[in-house]
């Protein structure tokens, strides 16, 4: 009997994860139907997506972009309704017609629609790690209450998910790592493009160098996060919430080849890992087809060509962002939200050439000192902490950018 198609909304369809998702979907037109897609600035790309995948809705954030989008769709004779704004993102993430949401907007901007999808009980393919950093408890509570099916797309968390016992990974809050016989989650990190640079050299890193990742092709923000190791810090927080994992049981292991995507260390001495080529289409296909396996277009792993796997401890002196993330999750409350907001501002200013690479952790540390104790028990309070941090971090970064340029 032919199976029913999965019907999907893709939040952030024009981005790196969005494009990889569409690539996997295009390989399986019998299995998946694209109901809605969203983008922010790349209007021509959205038109091309609409032409190829015929979604019912295309969402953008600004009226000006919507105007251009409607004109281009009309010129290409593509039938899709254009919706505008953050509320429209929530509409397409919760629509009754869909069963699956790919959450692939970058940054805290992706949180409201991702949270809404969880509340609506959808299968949530979670790429947007910032949702868990900003509002981890609220998000996991929503998943548990609605019975949403949460599948991690971030490659490390997807690897851990694949390496965990089935009962535990599906209901991590009904037991504990200890009850599942697990001692540690081993989160691998490539170490980024500056793994071997000295502290002195890091001050003069340019944005172009920072976005050139040695193994993965990704969006600009996560590429900078990978270079500063903040990406790994955000991932420690992500793992903490996804797997109900005490932070002391999450260990970061630098593994420059990015072949082992992460591991689970069990009490009896077993370590279970997931390996693969560094290509996000693997975890995306896993999430789309779970519990089945489908072709993803990924190059098979050639262990003879790889020949060796290396491991080293992260250097928190050269890469303080990782230590800051550990401190933030240990502190709890608003600290992870503050860390995330300050990091987003810092990365934006660094990419604009206004602050130095080494000022990213400085801005985050200053923000944590100022705002980590803000109230955090509701979504409103967390959003206030996020906004407050952004405003003060922007003021500080402007002040520093003056110093850099003179
Ligand atoms: P990209 O920058 O490539 O894409 C981001 C997407 O979000 C684009 O569709 C962009 O639209 C849209 N967008 C940007 N700003 C906003 C906003 N304010 N509101 C709504 N939409 C917006 O990012 P990635 O695909 O690399 O990453 C997406 C998420 O997945 C991030 O949270 C990242 O940490 C996570 N992730 C990514 C991995 C990767 O390999 N890329 C790996 C693991 C996790 P437009 O382009 O049209 O402006
Ligand atoms: Mg990752």
Tab-separated table of C-alpha atoms and ligand atoms in Angstrom, residues 11-19 38-43 45-46 61 89 103-107 109-110 126-131 153-156 216-223 225 231 234-235 238 280, ligand 1:
chain	number	residue	atom	x	y	z
A	11	UNK	CA	11.469	27.610	8.107
A	12	UNK	CA	14.635	29.112	6.630
A	13	UNK	CA	14.375	27.347	3.256
A	14	UNK	CA	16.867	29.699	1.570
A	15	UNK	CA	19.676	28.916	4.023
A	16	UNK	CA	22.292	26.196	4.099
A	17	UNK	CA	20.151	23.702	6.066
A	18	UNK	CA	17.031	24.714	4.126
A	19	UNK	CA	18.753	24.019	0.820
A	38	UNK	CA	10.175	30.866	4.456
A	39	UNK	CA	13.131	33.131	3.761
A	40	UNK	CA	14.216	36.605	4.743
A	41	UNK	CA	16.309	38.373	2.118
A	42	UNK	CA	16.958	35.954	-0.748
A	43	UNK	CA	13.868	36.584	-2.836
A	45	UNK	CA	16.041	31.894	-4.337
A	46	UNK	CA	12.556	31.737	-2.809
A	61	UNK	CA	9.501	39.094	6.929
A	89	UNK	CA	6.000	31.917	10.393
A	103	UNK	CA	13.303	24.593	11.992
A	104	UNK	CA	16.253	26.101	10.107
A	105	UNK	CA	16.054	29.839	10.699
A	106	UNK	CA	19.315	31.171	12.127
A	107	UNK	CA	19.433	32.731	15.579
A	109	UNK	CA	14.580	34.830	15.482
A	110	UNK	CA	13.759	31.169	14.837
A	126	UNK	CA	15.476	20.935	15.028
A	127	UNK	CA	18.419	22.652	13.378
A	128	UNK	CA	17.877	25.993	15.132
A	129	UNK	CA	19.938	25.315	18.262
A	130	UNK	CA	19.402	28.872	19.519
A	131	UNK	CA	15.821	27.910	20.460
A	153	UNK	CA	19.343	17.768	13.107
A	154	UNK	CA	22.553	19.292	14.465
A	155	UNK	CA	25.014	16.580	13.405
A	156	UNK	CA	26.454	15.960	16.894
A	216	UNK	CA	31.503	21.764	6.711
A	217	UNK	CA	29.726	24.181	4.390
A	218	UNK	CA	27.384	26.312	6.542
A	219	UNK	CA	25.760	29.717	6.965
A	220	UNK	CA	27.911	32.688	8.024
A	221	UNK	CA	26.801	32.937	11.640
A	222	UNK	CA	27.354	29.273	12.521
A	223	UNK	CA	30.678	29.349	10.661
A	225	UNK	CA	30.508	30.269	15.932
A	231	UNK	CA	29.094	26.697	18.331
A	234	UNK	CA	25.779	26.324	22.224
A	235	UNK	CA	25.787	22.595	21.457
A	238	UNK	CA	21.572	22.028	23.344
A	280	UNK	CA	24.148	17.708	6.755
B	1	LIG	P1	21.857	30.340	6.992
B	1	LIG	O1	22.344	31.669	7.389
B	1	LIG	O2	22.462	29.661	5.832
B	1	LIG	O3	20.267	30.401	6.748
B	1	LIG	C1	19.411	31.022	7.676
B	1	LIG	C2	17.978	31.033	7.184
B	1	LIG	O4	17.193	31.842	8.074
B	1	LIG	C3	17.801	31.656	5.787
B	1	LIG	O5	16.688	31.056	5.179
B	1	LIG	C4	17.513	33.121	6.112
B	1	LIG	O6	16.818	33.788	5.071
B	1	LIG	C5	16.627	32.959	7.338
B	1	LIG	N1	16.669	34.097	8.244
B	1	LIG	C6	17.746	34.879	8.551
B	1	LIG	N2	17.395	35.803	9.471
B	1	LIG	C7	16.081	35.617	9.714
B	1	LIG	C8	15.148	36.268	10.588
B	1	LIG	N3	15.500	37.302	11.362
B	1	LIG	N4	13.879	35.807	10.599
B	1	LIG	C9	13.495	34.775	9.819
B	1	LIG	N5	14.332	34.122	8.979
B	1	LIG	C10	15.614	34.542	8.948
B	1	LIG	O7	21.969	29.414	8.318
B	1	LIG	P2	22.208	27.853	8.401
B	1	LIG	O8	21.294	27.128	7.472
B	1	LIG	O9	23.645	27.573	8.385
B	1	LIG	O10	21.729	27.568	9.905
B	1	LIG	C11	20.376	27.539	10.275
B	1	LIG	C12	20.259	27.024	11.697
B	1	LIG	O11	20.704	25.677	11.726
B	1	LIG	C13	21.129	27.780	12.694
B	1	LIG	O12	20.470	27.838	13.929
B	1	LIG	C14	22.377	26.916	12.821
B	1	LIG	O13	23.010	27.036	14.077
B	1	LIG	C15	21.765	25.520	12.655
B	1	LIG	N6	22.698	24.527	12.140
B	1	LIG	C16	23.269	24.689	10.920
B	1	LIG	C17	24.173	23.767	10.411
B	1	LIG	C18	24.771	23.913	9.046
B	1	LIG	O14	25.505	23.004	8.619
B	1	LIG	N7	24.519	24.972	8.320
B	1	LIG	C19	24.559	22.594	11.221
B	1	LIG	C20	23.858	22.490	12.463
B	1	LIG	C21	22.966	23.430	12.912
B	1	LIG	P3	17.613	34.531	3.841
B	1	LIG	O15	18.774	33.643	3.522
B	1	LIG	O16	16.563	34.546	2.760
B	1	LIG	O17	18.024	35.868	4.295
